[in-house]
CSV table of C-alpha atoms in Angstrom, one decimal:
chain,number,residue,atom,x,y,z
A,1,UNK,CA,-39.3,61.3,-37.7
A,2,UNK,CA,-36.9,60.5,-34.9
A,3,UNK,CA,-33.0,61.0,-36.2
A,4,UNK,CA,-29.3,61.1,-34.3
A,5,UNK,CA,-27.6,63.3,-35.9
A,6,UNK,CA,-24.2,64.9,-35.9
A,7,UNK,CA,-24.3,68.1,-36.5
A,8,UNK,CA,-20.5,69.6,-35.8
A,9,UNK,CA,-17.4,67.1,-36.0
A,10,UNK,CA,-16.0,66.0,-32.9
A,11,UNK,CA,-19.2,67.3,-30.4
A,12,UNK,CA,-21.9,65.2,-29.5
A,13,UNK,CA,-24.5,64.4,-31.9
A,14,UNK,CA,-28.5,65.1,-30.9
A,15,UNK,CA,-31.6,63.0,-31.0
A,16,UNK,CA,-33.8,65.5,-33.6
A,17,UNK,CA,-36.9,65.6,-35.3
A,18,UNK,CA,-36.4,65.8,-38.9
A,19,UNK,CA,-38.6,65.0,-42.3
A,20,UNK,CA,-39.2,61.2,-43.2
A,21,UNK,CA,-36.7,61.0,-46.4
A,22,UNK,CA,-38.2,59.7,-50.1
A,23,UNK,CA,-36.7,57.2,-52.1
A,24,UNK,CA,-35.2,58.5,-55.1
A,25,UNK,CA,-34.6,56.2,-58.8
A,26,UNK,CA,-33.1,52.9,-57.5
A,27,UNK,CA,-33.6,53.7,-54.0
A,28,UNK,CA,-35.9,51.7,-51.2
A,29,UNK,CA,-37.1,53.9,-48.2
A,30,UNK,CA,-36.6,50.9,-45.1
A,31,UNK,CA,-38.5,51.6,-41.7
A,32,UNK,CA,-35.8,50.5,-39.6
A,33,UNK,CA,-35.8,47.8,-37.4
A,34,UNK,CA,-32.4,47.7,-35.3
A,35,UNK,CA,-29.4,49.2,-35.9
A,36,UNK,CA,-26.2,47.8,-34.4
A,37,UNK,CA,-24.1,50.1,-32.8
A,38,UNK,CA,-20.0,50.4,-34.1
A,39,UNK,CA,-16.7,51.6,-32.7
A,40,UNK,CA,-16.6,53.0,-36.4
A,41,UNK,CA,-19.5,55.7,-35.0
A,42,UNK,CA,-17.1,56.6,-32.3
A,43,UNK,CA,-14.5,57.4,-34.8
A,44,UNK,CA,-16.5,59.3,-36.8
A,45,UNK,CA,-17.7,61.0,-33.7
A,46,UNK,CA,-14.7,61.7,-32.1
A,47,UNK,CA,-11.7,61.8,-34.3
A,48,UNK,CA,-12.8,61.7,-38.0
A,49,UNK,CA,-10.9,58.3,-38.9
A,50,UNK,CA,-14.0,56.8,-40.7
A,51,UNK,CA,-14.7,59.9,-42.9
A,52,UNK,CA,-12.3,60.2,-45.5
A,53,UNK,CA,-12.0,63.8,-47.4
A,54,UNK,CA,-12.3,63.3,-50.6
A,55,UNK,CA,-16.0,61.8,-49.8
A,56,UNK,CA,-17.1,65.6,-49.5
A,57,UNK,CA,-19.2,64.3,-46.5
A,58,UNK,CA,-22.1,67.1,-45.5
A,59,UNK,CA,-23.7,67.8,-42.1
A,60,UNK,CA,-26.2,67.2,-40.7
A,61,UNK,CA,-25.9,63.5,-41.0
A,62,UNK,CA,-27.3,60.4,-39.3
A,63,UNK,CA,-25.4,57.8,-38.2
A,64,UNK,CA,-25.5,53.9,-37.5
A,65,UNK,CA,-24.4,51.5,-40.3
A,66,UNK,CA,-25.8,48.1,-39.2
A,67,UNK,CA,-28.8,48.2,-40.2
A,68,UNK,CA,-32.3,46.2,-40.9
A,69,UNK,CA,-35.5,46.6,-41.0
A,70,UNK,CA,-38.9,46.7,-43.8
A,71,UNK,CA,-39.2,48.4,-46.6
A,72,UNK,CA,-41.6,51.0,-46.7
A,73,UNK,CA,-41.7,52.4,-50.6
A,74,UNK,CA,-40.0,51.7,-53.7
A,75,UNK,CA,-38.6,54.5,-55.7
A,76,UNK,CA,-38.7,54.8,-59.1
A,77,UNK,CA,-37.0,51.7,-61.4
A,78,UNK,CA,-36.7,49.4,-58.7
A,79,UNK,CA,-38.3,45.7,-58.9
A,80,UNK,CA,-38.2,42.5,-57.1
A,81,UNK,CA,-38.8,43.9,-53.9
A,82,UNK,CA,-42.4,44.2,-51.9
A,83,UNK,CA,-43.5,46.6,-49.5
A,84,UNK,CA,-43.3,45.5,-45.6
A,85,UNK,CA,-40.6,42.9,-46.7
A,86,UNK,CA,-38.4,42.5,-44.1
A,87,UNK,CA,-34.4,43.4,-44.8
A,88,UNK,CA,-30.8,44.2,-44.3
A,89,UNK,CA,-28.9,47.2,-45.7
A,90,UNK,CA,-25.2,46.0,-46.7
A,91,UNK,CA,-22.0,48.0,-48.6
A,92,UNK,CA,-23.0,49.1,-52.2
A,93,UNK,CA,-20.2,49.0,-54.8
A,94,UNK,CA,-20.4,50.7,-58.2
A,95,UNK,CA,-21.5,47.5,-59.9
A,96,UNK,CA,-19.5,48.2,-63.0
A,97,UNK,CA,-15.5,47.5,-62.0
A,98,UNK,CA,-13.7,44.2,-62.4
A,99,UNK,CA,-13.9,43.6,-57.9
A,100,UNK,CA,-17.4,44.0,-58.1
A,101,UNK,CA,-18.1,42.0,-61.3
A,102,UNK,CA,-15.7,39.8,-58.9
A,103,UNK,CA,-18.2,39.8,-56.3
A,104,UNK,CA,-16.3,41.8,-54.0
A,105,UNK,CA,-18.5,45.3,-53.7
A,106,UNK,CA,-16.3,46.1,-50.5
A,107,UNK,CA,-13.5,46.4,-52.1
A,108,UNK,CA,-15.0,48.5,-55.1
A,109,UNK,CA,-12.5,51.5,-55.1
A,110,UNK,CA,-15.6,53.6,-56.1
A,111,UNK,CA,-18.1,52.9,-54.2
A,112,UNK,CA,-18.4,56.2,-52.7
A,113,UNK,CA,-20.6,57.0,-49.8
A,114,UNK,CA,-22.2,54.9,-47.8
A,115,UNK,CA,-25.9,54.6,-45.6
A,116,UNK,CA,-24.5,56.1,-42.3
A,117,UNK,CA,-21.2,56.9,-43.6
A,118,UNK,CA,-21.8,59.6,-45.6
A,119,UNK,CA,-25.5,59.3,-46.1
A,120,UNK,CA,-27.6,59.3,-43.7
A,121,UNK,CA,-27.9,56.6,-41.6
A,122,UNK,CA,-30.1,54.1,-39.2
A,123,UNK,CA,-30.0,55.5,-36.2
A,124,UNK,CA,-33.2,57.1,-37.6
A,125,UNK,CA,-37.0,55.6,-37.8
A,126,UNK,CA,-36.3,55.9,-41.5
A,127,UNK,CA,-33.6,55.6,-44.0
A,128,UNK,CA,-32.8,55.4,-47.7
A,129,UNK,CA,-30.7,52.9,-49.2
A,130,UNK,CA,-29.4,52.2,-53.0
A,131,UNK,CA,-31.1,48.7,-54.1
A,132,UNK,CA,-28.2,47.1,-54.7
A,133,UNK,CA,-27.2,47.4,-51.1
A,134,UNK,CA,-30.6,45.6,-50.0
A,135,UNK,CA,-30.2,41.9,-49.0
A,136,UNK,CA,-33.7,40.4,-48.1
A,137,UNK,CA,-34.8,38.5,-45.0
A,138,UNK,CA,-36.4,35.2,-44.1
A,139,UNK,CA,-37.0,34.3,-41.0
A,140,UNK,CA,-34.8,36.4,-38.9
A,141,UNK,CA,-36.0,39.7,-36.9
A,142,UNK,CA,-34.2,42.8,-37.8
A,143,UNK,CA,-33.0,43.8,-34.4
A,144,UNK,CA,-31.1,40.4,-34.6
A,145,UNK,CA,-30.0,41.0,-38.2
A,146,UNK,CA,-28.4,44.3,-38.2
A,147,UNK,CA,-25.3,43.2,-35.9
A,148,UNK,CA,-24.5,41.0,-38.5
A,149,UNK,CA,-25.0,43.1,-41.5
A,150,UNK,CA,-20.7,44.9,-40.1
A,151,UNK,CA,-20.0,43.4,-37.2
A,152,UNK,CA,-21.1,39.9,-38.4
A,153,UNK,CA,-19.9,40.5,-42.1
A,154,UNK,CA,-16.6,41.3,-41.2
A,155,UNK,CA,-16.1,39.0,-38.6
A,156,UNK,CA,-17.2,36.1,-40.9
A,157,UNK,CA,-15.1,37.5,-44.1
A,158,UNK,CA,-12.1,37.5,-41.9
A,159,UNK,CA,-12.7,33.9,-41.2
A,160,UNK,CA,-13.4,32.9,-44.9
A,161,UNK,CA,-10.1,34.3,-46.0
A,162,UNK,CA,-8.7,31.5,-43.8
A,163,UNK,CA,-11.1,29.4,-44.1
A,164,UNK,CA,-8.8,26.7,-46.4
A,165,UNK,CA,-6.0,26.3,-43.7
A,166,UNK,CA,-8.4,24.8,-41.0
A,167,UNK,CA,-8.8,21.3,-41.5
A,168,UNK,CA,-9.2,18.8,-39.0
A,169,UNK,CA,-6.2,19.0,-36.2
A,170,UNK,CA,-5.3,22.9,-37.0
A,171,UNK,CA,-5.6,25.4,-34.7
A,172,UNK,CA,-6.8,29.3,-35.0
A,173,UNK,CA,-6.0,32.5,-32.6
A,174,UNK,CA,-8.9,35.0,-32.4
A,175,UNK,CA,-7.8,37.7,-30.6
A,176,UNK,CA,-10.2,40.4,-28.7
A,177,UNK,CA,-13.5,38.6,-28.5
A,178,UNK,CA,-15.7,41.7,-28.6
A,179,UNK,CA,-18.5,43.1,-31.1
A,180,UNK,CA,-16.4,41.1,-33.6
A,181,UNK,CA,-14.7,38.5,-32.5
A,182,UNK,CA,-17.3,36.6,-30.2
A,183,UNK,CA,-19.1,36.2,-33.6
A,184,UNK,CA,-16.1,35.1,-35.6
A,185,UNK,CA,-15.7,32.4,-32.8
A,186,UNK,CA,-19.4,31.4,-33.9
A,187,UNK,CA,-18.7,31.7,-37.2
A,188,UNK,CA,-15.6,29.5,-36.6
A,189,UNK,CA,-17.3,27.0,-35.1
A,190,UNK,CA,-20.1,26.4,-37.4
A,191,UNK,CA,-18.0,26.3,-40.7
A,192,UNK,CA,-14.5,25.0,-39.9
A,193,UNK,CA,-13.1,21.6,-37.7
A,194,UNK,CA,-10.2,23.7,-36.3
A,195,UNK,CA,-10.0,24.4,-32.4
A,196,UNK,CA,-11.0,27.9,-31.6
A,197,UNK,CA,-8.0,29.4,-29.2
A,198,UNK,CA,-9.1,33.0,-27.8
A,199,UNK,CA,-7.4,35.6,-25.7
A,200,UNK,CA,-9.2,38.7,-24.4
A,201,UNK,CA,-8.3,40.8,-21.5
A,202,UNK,CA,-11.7,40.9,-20.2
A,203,UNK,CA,-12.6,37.6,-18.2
A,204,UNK,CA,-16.4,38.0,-19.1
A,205,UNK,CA,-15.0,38.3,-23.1
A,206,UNK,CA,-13.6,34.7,-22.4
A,207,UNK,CA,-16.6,33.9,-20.7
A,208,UNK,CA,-18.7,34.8,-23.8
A,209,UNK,CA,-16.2,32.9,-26.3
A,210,UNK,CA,-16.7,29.5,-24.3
A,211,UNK,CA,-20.4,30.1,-24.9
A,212,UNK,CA,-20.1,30.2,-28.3
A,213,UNK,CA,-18.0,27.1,-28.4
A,214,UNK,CA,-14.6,28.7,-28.3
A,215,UNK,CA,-12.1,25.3,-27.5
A,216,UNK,CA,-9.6,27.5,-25.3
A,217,UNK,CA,-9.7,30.8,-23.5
A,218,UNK,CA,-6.8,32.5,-22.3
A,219,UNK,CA,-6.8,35.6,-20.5
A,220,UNK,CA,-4.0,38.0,-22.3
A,221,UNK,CA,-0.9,39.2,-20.9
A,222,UNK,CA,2.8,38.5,-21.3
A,223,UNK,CA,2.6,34.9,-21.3
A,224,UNK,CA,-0.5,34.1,-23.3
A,225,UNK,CA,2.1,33.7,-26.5
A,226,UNK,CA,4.0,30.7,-24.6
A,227,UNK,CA,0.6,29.3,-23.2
A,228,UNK,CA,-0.4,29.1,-26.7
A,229,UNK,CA,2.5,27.4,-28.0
A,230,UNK,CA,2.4,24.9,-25.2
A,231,UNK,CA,-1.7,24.4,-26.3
A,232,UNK,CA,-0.6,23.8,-29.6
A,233,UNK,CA,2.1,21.1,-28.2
A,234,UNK,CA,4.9,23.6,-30.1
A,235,UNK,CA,3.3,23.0,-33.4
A,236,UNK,CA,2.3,27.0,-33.9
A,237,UNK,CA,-1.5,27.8,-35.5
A,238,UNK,CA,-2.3,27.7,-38.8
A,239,UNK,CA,-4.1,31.4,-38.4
A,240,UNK,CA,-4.7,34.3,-36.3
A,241,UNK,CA,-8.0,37.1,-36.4
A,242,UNK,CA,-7.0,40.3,-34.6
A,243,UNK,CA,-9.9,42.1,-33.9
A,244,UNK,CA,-7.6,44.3,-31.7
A,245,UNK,CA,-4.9,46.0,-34.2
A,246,UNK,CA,-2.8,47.5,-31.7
A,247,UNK,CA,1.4,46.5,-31.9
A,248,UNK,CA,0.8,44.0,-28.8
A,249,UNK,CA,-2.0,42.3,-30.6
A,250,UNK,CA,0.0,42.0,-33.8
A,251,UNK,CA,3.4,41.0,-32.4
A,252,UNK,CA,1.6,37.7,-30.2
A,253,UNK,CA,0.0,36.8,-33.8
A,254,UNK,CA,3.5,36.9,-35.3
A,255,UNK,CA,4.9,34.8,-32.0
A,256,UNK,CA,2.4,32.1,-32.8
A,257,UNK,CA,1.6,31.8,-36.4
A,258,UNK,CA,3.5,28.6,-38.3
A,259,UNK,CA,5.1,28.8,-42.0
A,260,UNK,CA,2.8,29.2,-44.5
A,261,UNK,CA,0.0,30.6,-41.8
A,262,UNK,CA,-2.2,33.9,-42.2
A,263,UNK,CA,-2.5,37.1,-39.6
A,264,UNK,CA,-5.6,38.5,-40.5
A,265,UNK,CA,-5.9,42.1,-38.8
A,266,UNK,CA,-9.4,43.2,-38.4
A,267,UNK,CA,-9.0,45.5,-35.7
A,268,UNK,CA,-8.3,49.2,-36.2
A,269,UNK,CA,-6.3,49.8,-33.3
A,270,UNK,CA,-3.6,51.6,-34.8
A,271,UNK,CA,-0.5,48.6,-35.1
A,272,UNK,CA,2.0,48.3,-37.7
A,273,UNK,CA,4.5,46.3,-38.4
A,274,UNK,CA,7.3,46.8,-39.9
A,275,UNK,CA,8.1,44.2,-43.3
A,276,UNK,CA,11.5,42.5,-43.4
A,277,UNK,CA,12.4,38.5,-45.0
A,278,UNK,CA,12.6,37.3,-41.6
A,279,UNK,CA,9.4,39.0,-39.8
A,280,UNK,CA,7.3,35.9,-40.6
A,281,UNK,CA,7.7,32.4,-40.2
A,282,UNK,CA,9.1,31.5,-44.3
A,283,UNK,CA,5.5,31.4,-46.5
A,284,UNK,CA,3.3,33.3,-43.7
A,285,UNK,CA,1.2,36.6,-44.7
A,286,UNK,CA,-0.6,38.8,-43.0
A,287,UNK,CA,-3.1,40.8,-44.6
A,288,UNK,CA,-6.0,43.7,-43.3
A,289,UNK,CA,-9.7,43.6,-44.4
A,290,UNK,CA,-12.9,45.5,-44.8
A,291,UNK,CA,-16.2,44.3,-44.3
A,292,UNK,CA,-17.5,41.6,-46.4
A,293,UNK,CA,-19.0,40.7,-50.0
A,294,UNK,CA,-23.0,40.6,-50.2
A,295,UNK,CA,-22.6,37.1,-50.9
A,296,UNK,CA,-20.9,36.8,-47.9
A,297,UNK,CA,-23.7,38.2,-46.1
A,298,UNK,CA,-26.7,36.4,-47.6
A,299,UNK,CA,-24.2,33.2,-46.7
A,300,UNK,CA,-24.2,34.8,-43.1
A,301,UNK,CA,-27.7,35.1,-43.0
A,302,UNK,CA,-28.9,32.3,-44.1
A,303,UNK,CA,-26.5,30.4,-41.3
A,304,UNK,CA,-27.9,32.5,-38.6
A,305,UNK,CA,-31.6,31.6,-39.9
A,306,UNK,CA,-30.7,28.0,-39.8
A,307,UNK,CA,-29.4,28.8,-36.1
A,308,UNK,CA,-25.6,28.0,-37.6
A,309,UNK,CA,-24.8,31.6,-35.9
A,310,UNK,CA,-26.4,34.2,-33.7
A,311,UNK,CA,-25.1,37.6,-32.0
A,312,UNK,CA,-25.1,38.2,-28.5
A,313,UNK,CA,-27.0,41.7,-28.7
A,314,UNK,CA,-28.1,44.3,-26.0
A,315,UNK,CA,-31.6,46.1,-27.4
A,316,UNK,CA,-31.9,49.8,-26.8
A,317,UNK,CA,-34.2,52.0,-27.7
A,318,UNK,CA,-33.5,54.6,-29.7
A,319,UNK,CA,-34.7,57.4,-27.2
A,320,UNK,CA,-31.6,56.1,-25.1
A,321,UNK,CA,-28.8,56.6,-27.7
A,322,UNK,CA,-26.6,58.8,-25.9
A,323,UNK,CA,-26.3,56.5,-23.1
A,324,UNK,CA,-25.7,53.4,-25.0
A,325,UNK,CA,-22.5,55.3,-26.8
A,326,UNK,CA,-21.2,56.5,-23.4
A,327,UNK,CA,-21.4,52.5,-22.8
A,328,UNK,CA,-19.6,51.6,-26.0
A,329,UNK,CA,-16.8,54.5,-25.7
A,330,UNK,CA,-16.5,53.0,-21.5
A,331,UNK,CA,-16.3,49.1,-23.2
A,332,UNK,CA,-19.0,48.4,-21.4
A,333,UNK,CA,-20.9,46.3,-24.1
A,334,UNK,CA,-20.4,42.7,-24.0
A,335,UNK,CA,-21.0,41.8,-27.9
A,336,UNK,CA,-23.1,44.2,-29.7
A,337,UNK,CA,-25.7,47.2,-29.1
A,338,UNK,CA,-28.8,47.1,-31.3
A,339,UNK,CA,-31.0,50.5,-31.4
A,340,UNK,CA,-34.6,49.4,-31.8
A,341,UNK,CA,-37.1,51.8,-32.4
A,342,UNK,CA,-38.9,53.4,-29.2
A,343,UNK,CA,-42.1,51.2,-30.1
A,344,UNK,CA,-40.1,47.6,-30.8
């Protein structure tokens, strides 16, 4: 089968013929379908942020983590599940500690190695995946399921942690309205009453958030923070998505969030800020994420099925991988690559 691998850190991975893997005890061989491309596959390209040590993480290895597709076979132990059943491949937690009794199997501390981060991945006409990390499909393709299965889950996790604050009349900040945020706009506006406020640098971003029913669109720059404040007739916003994560991104959510809001950084662009009593308005927090629950993305799935939500995806095949992440590294994709196979 077709596979992009990396074969060296830090140099260029190749499009190789390899064996077709087998699925192991409580594993399900998926044909894949689409497979979402991530800044996250940059990192791990280019400067190892996304592969921690102690993971032990071998080479050769695949890449792509958003992924979905069929399953093809059923290894040994596993039930409930047919063959040609179409799916998505989310994060699989250990299944045993208290966070994932909790629900919350992206936040299991051992959960180890994951398909494409650590185990090979979907930018590949075939992967393996643990069962538990299966989430089954209805009516939605797999080329327009596997965004959602990071980009989507994160995006709409972020908004969830908020999700309490915006009643009717509040008002919420998503800043950088990329392969993230132009879905947490969606996702915004099809569970919440708040207005959506955006801010991107890139006038075709904005142009994408008013399409997906963003309420305000403000280019950024060193004025955005007041234009926001004026927007919100001095009454601050009740919470703020960075999908950015740089110190400029983080310092306009502090300028604008009200006492008692919530910064939710998303973005790993490197930012800090530094704690003190009087950094935040009184009763404000600001708190980072990963990913998503699978609740969270059967939840997310089942509002894109219903046409609640829906990526705005680029399809490439896989034969023109290299390309495509010469486009991503450039910021040249407006919301989110999908690698199809060469036959889709």
């Amino acid at each position: 089968m077709k596979s992009y691998q990396l074969f060296n850190w830090q140099t260029r991975p190749r499009l190789v013929d390899v064996p077709q893997p087998t699925a192991g005890p409580n594993q399900v061989l998926v044909k894949v379908g689409g497979n979402g491309l991530c800044h996250s596959d940059l990192h791990a390209v280019d400067d190892l942020t996304c592969c921690p040590p102690h993971l032990d993480i071998e080479l050769p290895l695949a890449l792509g983590h958003e992924i979905a597709g069929w399953v093809e076979a059923l290894g040994p132990g596993v039930q409930g599940l047919d063959i040609g059943q179409p799916c998505a491949i989310t994060i699989a937690g250990c299944g045993q500690c208290v966070l994932c009794a909790q629900g919350w199997n992206n936040y299991c501390r051992s959960r180890g190695k994951q398909v494409g981060m650590g185990l090979g991945g979907g930018l590949s006409e075939y992967v393996v995946a643990p069962v538990s990390a299966i989430v089954p499909l209805r009516s939605l393709a797999p080329w327009q399921a596997a965004p959602l299965t990071d980009a989507g889950l994160s995006s709409y996790h972020a908004v969830k942690r908020v999700l309490p604050l915006l009643t009717p009349g509040s008002s919420v900040v998503v800043i950088g309205v990329g392969g993230l945020g132009h879905l947490a706009v969606a996702a915004l506006k099809a569970i919440c009453a708040a207005r959506v406020i955006v801010t991107d640098q890139r006038p075709q971003a904005l142009e994408l958030a008013i399409s997906m029913g963003a309420d305000l669109a403000m280019l950024s720059g060193d004025t955005v923070a007041q234009q926001i404040i004026d927007a919100t007739a001095g009454a601050d916003v009740q919470a703020v998505l960075d999908f950015v994560g740089m110190n400029s991104s983080i310092q306009l959510a502090r300028q604008v969030i009200r006492p008692l809001g919530h910064i939710v950084v998303v973005g790993r662009g490197g930012g800090s800020i530094d704690f003190s009593p009087h950094g935040l308005p009184h009763g404000a927090c600001i708190s980072s994420t990963f990913g998503g629950s699978k609740l969270e993305l059967m939840e997310l799935l089942a509002l894109a099925e219903g046409g609640g939500i829906a990526c705005h995806v680029e399809r490439h095949p896989l034969s023109q991988v290299d390309a495509v992440f010469d486009k991503l590294r450039r910021n040249e994709i407006l919301g989110r690559a999908v690698i199809v196979p060469d036959d889709h």
